[in-house]
């Protein structure tokens, strides 16, 4: 573990890496708390839960529809103009939503869509940048492990940051501060110098997918990978509903947050303890094995008989989650055409969001007739199906379809 941590610190403090890596963290702060923050703001303004849900949902719709187009602009025009534009428009749209509109006013849902569309593409750009930077293969694997670990940290930490900001002010102030930080991070990411060849080549995406709405998804390998990623995300959505229902069923509603935290902490620790040993196996062979381990872990909550046992089952069973995510990112970097990597990572992220949404909806439908254990069983079954799909498409993923990213000999 010490070797893993030392190598990661050395990577993240390296010249031409430290700047974009840390600016991207700042830019991504709003990503994992904005839908919750919007609900809190609308409620604080006197709006109803249906109004709050509509605003939050429209933000998500704007993000889903706009993010592939924004990412394509990065691949076609370069990062600077797009990150500067979104870094300015995003916080302005959210500030307008908080301070210049109110529930029921037509401008509030419009600004929610605009804000979602203008979300700076820091996630997809940084993940594509790791593929373009002059790194060795093992360093690139470590970089994607960092990305997966960072996601777990932000999922846990970003809502806590929102809560801390709300202690010193209102939900509106907290949302404004976080969105401003995200904009500042995007501007920093845009203006940070990069090594020659690390920026997307202008016009590259147009050559890779001329006139195609699907872009990178025209590749059969990329389509298979995003399909597998979506299937892997369905159990996450199912369990997101089953966990609080199980805890509530056992009369311990107050401990729901702690049980959820076990889920995220287990995944983060899995990345720290197990991640370094993974890179010795090719990603397309490692992926189905990790998904199978994820499926086994998903089955552990079926044995839980109390919230304490559920927390332990989640902590142990979630250990492969970040590793699956890191492996998925490694595969995207090799399967997708290098001229449209930012868009490819955006489609990959949308696949997981879609799978999670399907799981949430399915969990809601299954909860009443089958209860929490029934939903846990469904999650286990879907995870096993995802493992079968991952094994079935490993040949496709091993072909490295698309233009591969060159690995320079000098990584320093």
Protein backbone atom coordinates (compact mmCIF):
# COMPACT_ATOMS: atom_id res chain seq x y z
CA UNK A 1 0.00 0.00 0.00
CA UNK A 2 2.86 2.38 0.81
CA UNK A 3 4.36 1.77 -2.63
CA UNK A 4 0.98 2.48 -4.21
CA UNK A 5 0.56 5.70 -2.22
CA UNK A 6 4.11 6.90 -2.95
CA UNK A 7 3.70 6.25 -6.67
CA UNK A 8 0.39 8.14 -6.69
CA UNK A 9 1.86 11.13 -4.85
CA UNK A 10 4.80 11.17 -7.26
CA UNK A 11 2.39 11.10 -10.22
CA UNK A 12 0.07 13.83 -8.93
CA UNK A 13 2.94 16.19 -8.07
CA UNK A 14 4.76 15.78 -11.38
CA UNK A 15 5.25 18.75 -13.68
CA UNK A 16 2.47 19.04 -16.29
CA UNK A 17 0.31 16.68 -14.18
CA UNK A 18 -0.18 18.49 -10.86
CA UNK A 19 -1.85 21.56 -12.38
CA UNK A 20 -4.61 19.90 -14.42
CA UNK A 21 -5.11 17.12 -11.84
CA UNK A 22 -5.82 19.48 -8.94
CA UNK A 23 -7.75 22.08 -10.95
CA UNK A 24 -9.97 19.25 -12.17
CA UNK A 25 -10.74 18.27 -8.57
CA UNK A 26 -11.93 21.83 -7.85
CA UNK A 27 -13.97 21.89 -11.05
CA UNK A 28 -15.71 18.64 -10.14
CA UNK A 29 -16.89 19.72 -6.68
CA UNK A 30 -20.43 20.61 -7.88
CA UNK A 31 -20.96 17.38 -9.83
CA UNK A 32 -21.88 15.13 -6.92
CA UNK A 33 -24.07 17.48 -4.89
CA UNK A 34 -25.89 19.78 -7.28
CA UNK A 35 -29.15 17.85 -7.63
CA UNK A 36 -29.47 17.66 -3.84
CA UNK A 37 -28.51 21.34 -3.50
CA UNK A 38 -31.20 22.35 -5.98
CA UNK A 39 -33.87 20.49 -4.05
CA UNK A 40 -32.77 22.26 -0.86
CA UNK A 41 -32.72 25.68 -2.55
CA UNK A 42 -36.21 25.35 -4.05
CA UNK A 43 -37.59 24.14 -0.72
CA UNK A 44 -35.84 27.04 1.04
CA UNK A 45 -37.52 29.42 -1.40
CA UNK A 46 -40.91 28.04 -0.39
CA UNK A 47 -41.38 25.63 -3.27
CA UNK A 48 -43.02 22.22 -2.99
CA UNK A 49 -41.24 18.90 -3.37
CA UNK A 50 -42.75 18.38 -6.85
CA UNK A 51 -41.37 21.79 -7.89
CA UNK A 52 -37.98 20.97 -6.37
CA UNK A 53 -37.94 17.59 -8.09
CA UNK A 54 -38.81 19.19 -11.44
CA UNK A 55 -35.97 21.72 -11.23
CA UNK A 56 -33.49 19.04 -10.20
CA UNK A 57 -34.71 16.68 -12.94
CA UNK A 58 -34.43 19.38 -15.61
CA UNK A 59 -30.86 20.10 -14.52
CA UNK A 60 -30.11 16.40 -15.02
CA UNK A 61 -31.86 16.40 -18.42
CA UNK A 62 -29.79 19.38 -19.53
CA UNK A 63 -26.63 17.62 -18.39
CA UNK A 64 -27.56 14.38 -20.18
CA UNK A 65 -28.45 16.11 -23.46
CA UNK A 66 -25.71 18.73 -23.44
CA UNK A 67 -22.65 16.93 -22.10
CA UNK A 68 -21.91 14.82 -25.24
CA UNK A 69 -22.16 17.94 -27.40
CA UNK A 70 -19.95 19.97 -25.06
CA UNK A 71 -17.41 17.13 -24.96
CA UNK A 72 -17.46 16.92 -28.76
CA UNK A 73 -16.66 20.63 -28.90
CA UNK A 74 -13.62 19.97 -26.67
CA UNK A 75 -12.39 17.28 -29.07
CA UNK A 76 -13.04 19.47 -32.12
CA UNK A 77 -12.04 22.94 -30.91
CA UNK A 78 -9.67 22.22 -28.02
CA UNK A 79 -10.24 22.55 -24.28
CA UNK A 80 -9.54 26.23 -23.69
CA UNK A 81 -12.55 27.94 -25.29
CA UNK A 82 -15.01 25.31 -24.03
CA UNK A 83 -13.75 25.25 -20.44
CA UNK A 84 -13.61 29.04 -20.24
CA UNK A 85 -17.12 29.37 -21.68
CA UNK A 86 -18.68 26.76 -19.41
CA UNK A 87 -16.63 27.94 -16.43
CA UNK A 88 -18.29 31.36 -16.74
CA UNK A 89 -21.80 30.36 -17.86
CA UNK A 90 -22.32 27.55 -15.31
CA UNK A 91 -22.02 29.60 -12.08
CA UNK A 92 -23.87 32.53 -13.67
CA UNK A 93 -26.84 30.32 -14.59
CA UNK A 94 -26.98 28.85 -11.10
CA UNK A 95 -26.63 32.26 -9.44
CA UNK A 96 -29.55 33.44 -11.56
CA UNK A 97 -31.59 30.41 -10.52
CA UNK A 98 -30.93 31.07 -6.82
CA UNK A 99 -31.14 34.84 -6.62
CA UNK A 100 -33.25 36.00 -9.58
CA UNK A 101 -36.03 33.39 -9.77
CA UNK A 102 -38.53 31.71 -7.47
CA UNK A 103 -40.56 28.48 -7.54
CA UNK A 104 -43.27 28.61 -10.17
CA UNK A 105 -41.48 31.24 -12.28
CA UNK A 106 -40.80 30.11 -15.83
CA UNK A 107 -37.15 31.18 -15.67
CA UNK A 108 -36.24 28.73 -12.91
CA UNK A 109 -36.63 25.50 -14.93
CA UNK A 110 -35.06 27.21 -17.96
CA UNK A 111 -31.97 28.17 -15.96
CA UNK A 112 -31.82 24.64 -14.53
CA UNK A 113 -31.57 23.24 -18.07
CA UNK A 114 -28.99 25.87 -19.04
CA UNK A 115 -26.88 25.10 -15.96
CA UNK A 116 -27.00 21.36 -16.61
CA UNK A 117 -26.00 21.88 -20.24
CA UNK A 118 -23.16 24.22 -19.26
CA UNK A 119 -21.62 21.93 -16.64
CA UNK A 120 -17.84 22.15 -17.28
CA UNK A 121 -16.63 18.86 -18.81
CA UNK A 122 -13.87 18.41 -16.21
CA UNK A 123 -14.60 14.71 -15.58
CA UNK A 124 -14.45 13.62 -19.21
CA UNK A 125 -11.63 15.98 -20.16
CA UNK A 126 -9.37 14.91 -17.28
CA UNK A 127 -9.96 11.23 -17.99
CA UNK A 128 -9.15 11.75 -21.65
CA UNK A 129 -6.10 13.81 -20.66
CA UNK A 130 -4.67 10.88 -18.69
CA UNK A 131 -4.69 8.94 -21.97
CA UNK A 132 -2.88 11.75 -23.80
CA UNK A 133 -0.24 12.65 -21.22
CA UNK A 134 3.24 11.12 -21.66
CA UNK A 135 2.86 8.34 -19.05
CA UNK A 136 3.90 4.72 -18.83
CA UNK A 137 1.11 2.15 -18.94
CA UNK A 138 1.38 1.39 -15.22
CA UNK A 139 1.23 5.11 -14.43
CA UNK A 140 -1.86 5.49 -16.58
CA UNK A 141 -3.50 2.58 -14.76
CA UNK A 142 -2.66 4.29 -11.46
CA UNK A 143 -4.15 7.55 -12.77
CA UNK A 144 -7.47 5.85 -13.51
CA UNK A 145 -7.40 4.22 -10.10
CA UNK A 146 -7.01 7.74 -8.67
CA UNK A 147 -10.01 8.84 -10.73
CA UNK A 148 -12.12 6.02 -9.30
CA UNK A 149 -10.92 6.73 -5.77
CA UNK A 150 -11.61 10.45 -6.23
CA UNK A 151 -15.17 9.68 -7.31
CA UNK A 152 -15.79 7.75 -4.09
CA UNK A 153 -14.28 10.56 -2.01
CA UNK A 154 -16.40 13.21 -3.74
CA UNK A 155 -19.57 11.14 -3.45
CA UNK A 156 -19.01 11.00 0.31
CA UNK A 157 -17.34 14.36 0.86
CA UNK A 158 -19.21 16.75 -1.44
CA UNK A 159 -22.56 16.50 0.43
CA UNK A 160 -20.65 16.97 3.70
CA UNK A 161 -19.09 20.12 2.26
CA UNK A 162 -22.56 21.33 1.28
CA UNK A 163 -23.81 20.68 4.82
CA UNK A 164 -20.83 22.58 6.28
CA UNK A 165 -21.49 25.59 4.02
CA UNK A 166 -25.16 25.56 5.02
CA UNK A 167 -24.17 25.84 8.70
CA UNK A 168 -22.72 29.27 7.94
CA UNK A 169 -25.44 30.39 5.52
CA UNK A 170 -28.43 29.31 3.47
CA UNK A 171 -28.74 26.57 0.87
CA UNK A 172 -28.71 29.32 -1.78
CA UNK A 173 -25.40 30.68 -0.52
CA UNK A 174 -23.94 27.16 -0.38
CA UNK A 175 -25.01 26.38 -3.96
CA UNK A 176 -23.62 29.70 -5.20
CA UNK A 177 -20.25 29.13 -3.50
CA UNK A 178 -19.90 25.57 -4.79
CA UNK A 179 -20.86 26.51 -8.36
CA UNK A 180 -18.39 29.41 -8.27
CA UNK A 181 -15.66 27.03 -7.13
CA UNK A 182 -16.54 24.72 -10.00
CA UNK A 183 -16.27 27.61 -12.45
CA UNK A 184 -12.92 28.70 -11.02
CA UNK A 185 -11.66 25.13 -11.34
CA UNK A 186 -12.75 25.01 -14.99
CA UNK A 187 -10.94 28.28 -15.72
CA UNK A 188 -7.80 26.97 -14.00
CA UNK A 189 -8.00 23.74 -16.00
CA UNK A 190 -8.41 25.73 -19.21
CA UNK A 191 -5.42 28.00 -18.62
CA UNK A 192 -2.95 25.42 -17.23
CA UNK A 193 -0.15 24.68 -19.72
CA UNK A 194 -0.05 21.11 -21.04
CA UNK A 195 2.72 19.15 -22.76
CA UNK A 196 2.79 19.23 -26.53
CA UNK A 197 0.30 16.75 -27.96
CA UNK A 198 -1.79 16.49 -24.77
CA UNK A 199 -4.48 18.89 -25.95
CA UNK A 200 -7.15 17.48 -28.30
CA UNK A 201 -6.15 18.25 -31.88
CA UNK A 202 -8.61 20.75 -33.42
CA UNK A 203 -10.80 19.01 -35.98
CA UNK A 204 -9.84 15.54 -34.78
CA UNK A 205 -13.31 14.54 -33.64
CA UNK A 206 -14.80 15.73 -36.92
CA UNK A 207 -12.47 13.38 -38.78
CA UNK A 208 -13.20 10.51 -36.39
CA UNK A 209 -17.00 10.75 -36.67
CA UNK A 210 -18.01 13.12 -39.49
CA UNK A 211 -21.70 14.01 -39.24
CA UNK A 212 -22.45 11.22 -36.74
CA UNK A 213 -24.67 11.91 -33.74
CA UNK A 214 -23.36 8.81 -31.97
CA UNK A 215 -19.70 9.74 -32.35
CA UNK A 216 -17.53 7.16 -30.52
CA UNK A 217 -20.51 4.81 -30.11
CA UNK A 218 -20.22 3.93 -33.79
CA UNK A 219 -17.47 1.57 -32.66
CA UNK A 220 -18.90 -1.85 -31.80
CA UNK A 221 -16.29 -2.28 -29.06
CA UNK A 222 -17.15 1.06 -27.47
CA UNK A 223 -20.87 0.29 -27.71
CA UNK A 224 -20.34 -3.09 -26.02
CA UNK A 225 -18.29 -1.47 -23.26
CA UNK A 226 -20.87 1.24 -22.53
CA UNK A 227 -23.59 -1.40 -22.51
CA UNK A 228 -21.68 -3.43 -19.95
CA UNK A 229 -21.05 -0.30 -17.88
CA UNK A 230 -24.76 0.56 -17.89
CA UNK A 231 -25.62 -2.97 -16.77
CA UNK A 232 -23.06 -2.75 -13.96
CA UNK A 233 -24.68 0.46 -12.73
CA UNK A 234 -28.20 -1.00 -12.43
CA UNK A 235 -27.42 -2.87 -9.16
CA UNK A 236 -26.09 0.40 -7.68
CA UNK A 237 -29.45 2.06 -8.31
CA UNK A 238 -31.34 -0.92 -6.90
CA UNK A 239 -29.26 -0.96 -3.73
CA UNK A 240 -29.53 2.81 -3.32
CA UNK A 241 -33.24 2.28 -2.60
CA UNK A 242 -32.93 -1.04 -0.80
CA UNK A 243 -30.43 0.19 1.82
CA UNK A 244 -32.62 2.89 3.45
CA UNK A 245 -35.67 0.65 3.15
CA UNK A 246 -33.84 -2.16 4.98
CA UNK A 247 -32.62 0.18 7.73
CA UNK A 248 -36.08 1.70 8.12
CA UNK A 249 -37.64 -1.76 8.26
CA UNK A 250 -35.41 -2.53 11.26
CA UNK A 251 -36.40 0.67 13.06
CA UNK A 252 -33.01 2.40 12.76
CA UNK A 253 -33.74 5.19 10.28
CA UNK A 254 -31.24 7.47 12.00
CA UNK A 255 -28.35 5.20 11.06
CA UNK A 256 -29.07 5.26 7.31
CA UNK A 257 -26.24 7.70 6.64
CA UNK A 258 -23.73 5.56 8.50
CA UNK A 259 -24.75 2.44 6.59
CA UNK A 260 -24.43 4.33 3.30
CA UNK A 261 -20.99 5.56 4.37
CA UNK A 262 -19.85 1.94 4.84
CA UNK A 263 -20.67 1.36 1.18
CA UNK A 264 -18.51 4.24 -0.07
CA UNK A 265 -15.68 3.68 2.42
CA UNK A 266 -15.41 0.02 1.46
CA UNK A 267 -15.06 0.94 -2.20
CA UNK A 268 -12.41 3.59 -1.46
CA UNK A 269 -10.42 1.21 0.72
CA UNK A 270 -10.65 -1.46 -1.97
CA UNK A 271 -8.99 0.95 -4.40
CA UNK A 272 -6.23 1.72 -1.89
CA UNK A 273 -5.51 -1.84 -0.76
CA UNK A 274 -6.10 -3.85 -3.93
CA UNK A 275 -5.54 -1.42 -6.79
CA UNK A 276 -1.79 -1.68 -7.35
CA UNK A 277 -1.82 -5.42 -7.99
CA UNK A 278 -4.40 -5.10 -10.76
CA UNK A 279 -2.28 -3.52 -13.50
CA UNK A 280 -0.28 -6.70 -14.13
CA UNK A 281 -3.32 -8.20 -15.91
CA UNK A 282 -4.56 -6.80 -19.23
CA UNK A 283 -7.60 -4.57 -18.74
CA UNK A 284 -9.90 -6.55 -21.06
CA UNK A 285 -9.14 -9.74 -19.08
CA UNK A 286 -9.29 -8.00 -15.70
CA UNK A 287 -12.64 -6.35 -16.35
CA UNK A 288 -14.92 -9.45 -16.34
CA UNK A 289 -13.15 -10.86 -13.29
CA UNK A 290 -13.68 -7.63 -11.39
CA UNK A 291 -17.34 -7.47 -12.43
CA UNK A 292 -17.77 -11.04 -11.16
CA UNK A 293 -16.18 -10.02 -7.85
CA UNK A 294 -18.55 -7.03 -7.79
CA UNK A 295 -21.49 -9.41 -8.34
CA UNK A 296 -20.39 -11.63 -5.45
CA UNK A 297 -20.09 -8.56 -3.24
CA UNK A 298 -23.56 -7.44 -4.30
CA UNK A 299 -24.93 -10.72 -2.97
CA UNK A 300 -23.55 -10.23 0.56
CA UNK A 301 -26.41 -7.93 1.76
CA UNK A 302 -28.79 -10.86 1.25
CA UNK A 303 -27.29 -12.40 4.40
CA UNK A 304 -27.79 -9.27 6.53
CA UNK A 305 -30.26 -9.48 9.41
CA UNK A 306 -29.58 -6.10 11.02
CA UNK A 307 -28.32 -2.65 10.02
CA UNK A 308 -24.94 -3.47 11.57
CA UNK A 309 -24.60 -6.63 9.48
CA UNK A 310 -25.74 -4.72 6.41
CA UNK A 311 -23.05 -2.09 7.00
CA UNK A 312 -20.40 -4.81 7.28
CA UNK A 313 -21.72 -6.58 4.16
CA UNK A 314 -21.61 -3.32 2.20
CA UNK A 315 -18.11 -2.44 3.42
CA UNK A 316 -16.74 -5.83 2.34
CA UNK A 317 -18.85 -6.27 -0.77
CA UNK A 318 -18.11 -2.81 -2.18
CA UNK A 319 -14.33 -3.36 -2.30
CA UNK A 320 -14.31 -4.10 -6.08
CA UNK A 321 -16.52 -1.13 -7.10
CA UNK A 322 -13.76 1.47 -7.55
CA UNK A 323 -11.56 -1.16 -9.23
CA UNK A 324 -14.33 -1.89 -11.76
CA UNK A 325 -14.66 1.84 -12.42
CA UNK A 326 -10.89 2.28 -12.90
CA UNK A 327 -10.76 -0.67 -15.28
CA UNK A 328 -13.69 0.74 -17.27
CA UNK A 329 -11.80 4.01 -17.70
CA UNK A 330 -8.68 2.19 -18.84
CA UNK A 331 -10.73 0.32 -21.43
CA UNK A 332 -12.37 3.51 -22.72
CA UNK A 333 -8.91 5.03 -23.21
CA UNK A 334 -7.84 2.10 -25.41
CA UNK A 335 -11.11 1.13 -27.12
CA UNK A 336 -12.24 4.62 -28.18
CA UNK A 337 -10.74 6.58 -31.06
CA UNK A 338 -8.07 8.85 -29.61
CA UNK A 339 -9.45 11.79 -31.63
CA UNK A 340 -12.75 11.70 -29.71
CA UNK A 341 -11.69 10.61 -26.24
CA UNK A 342 -13.44 13.41 -24.32
CA UNK A 343 -16.77 12.52 -25.91
CA UNK A 344 -16.12 8.81 -25.38
CA UNK A 345 -15.62 9.33 -21.65
CA UNK A 346 -18.80 11.42 -21.57
CA UNK A 347 -20.83 8.62 -23.14
CA UNK A 348 -19.29 6.20 -20.66
CA UNK A 349 -20.36 8.41 -17.75
CA UNK A 350 -23.86 8.76 -19.19
CA UNK A 351 -24.10 4.97 -19.48
CA UNK A 352 -23.50 4.59 -15.75
CA UNK A 353 -25.97 7.40 -14.96
CA UNK A 354 -28.60 5.73 -17.15
CA UNK A 355 -28.01 2.34 -15.55
CA UNK A 356 -28.25 3.84 -12.09
CA UNK A 357 -31.52 5.59 -13.03
CA UNK A 358 -32.99 2.33 -14.36
CA UNK A 359 -32.00 0.62 -11.10
CA UNK A 360 -33.64 3.35 -9.01
CA UNK A 361 -36.86 3.10 -11.00
CA UNK A 362 -36.88 -0.69 -10.90
CA UNK A 363 -36.13 -0.66 -7.17
CA UNK A 364 -39.12 1.59 -6.56
CA UNK A 365 -41.38 -0.78 -8.47
CA UNK A 366 -40.04 -3.90 -6.74
CA UNK A 367 -39.95 -2.53 -3.20
CA UNK A 368 -43.61 -2.82 -2.30
CA UNK A 369 -44.24 -6.39 -3.50
CA UNK A 370 -40.86 -7.89 -2.58
CA UNK A 371 -39.33 -5.69 0.13
CA UNK A 372 -35.65 -4.78 0.63
CA UNK A 373 -34.37 -8.35 0.43
CA UNK A 374 -36.21 -8.82 -2.86
CA UNK A 375 -34.51 -5.72 -4.26
CA UNK A 376 -31.12 -6.92 -2.98
CA UNK A 377 -31.79 -10.23 -4.76
CA UNK A 378 -32.61 -8.37 -7.98
CA UNK A 379 -29.38 -6.39 -7.65
CA UNK A 380 -27.43 -9.64 -7.23
CA UNK A 381 -29.10 -11.15 -10.31
CA UNK A 382 -28.42 -8.12 -12.51
CA UNK A 383 -24.79 -7.98 -11.30
CA UNK A 384 -24.35 -11.64 -12.30
CA UNK A 385 -25.85 -10.83 -15.70
CA UNK A 386 -23.36 -7.94 -16.01
CA UNK A 387 -20.52 -10.37 -15.28
CA UNK A 388 -21.76 -12.72 -18.01
CA UNK A 389 -21.94 -9.78 -20.44
CA UNK A 390 -18.42 -8.65 -19.48
CA UNK A 391 -17.01 -12.14 -20.13
CA UNK A 392 -18.91 -12.31 -23.43
CA UNK A 393 -17.46 -9.04 -24.78
CA UNK A 394 -13.86 -9.41 -23.58
CA UNK A 395 -12.77 -10.48 -27.08
CA UNK A 396 -14.19 -7.27 -28.54
CA UNK A 397 -12.54 -5.18 -25.85
CA UNK A 398 -9.22 -6.92 -26.41
CA UNK A 399 -9.08 -5.77 -30.02
CA UNK A 400 -8.46 -2.15 -28.93
CA UNK A 401 -10.78 -0.87 -31.62
CA UNK A 402 -10.17 2.71 -32.68
CA UNK A 403 -6.99 4.69 -32.93
CA UNK A 404 -4.77 3.80 -30.00
CA UNK A 405 -3.16 6.43 -27.83
CA UNK A 406 0.60 6.43 -28.27
CA UNK A 407 2.68 5.88 -25.16
CA UNK A 408 5.76 8.09 -25.19
CA UNK A 409 8.98 6.65 -23.94
CA UNK A 410 9.59 9.52 -21.53
CA UNK A 411 7.05 9.83 -18.74
CA UNK A 412 8.73 12.64 -16.86
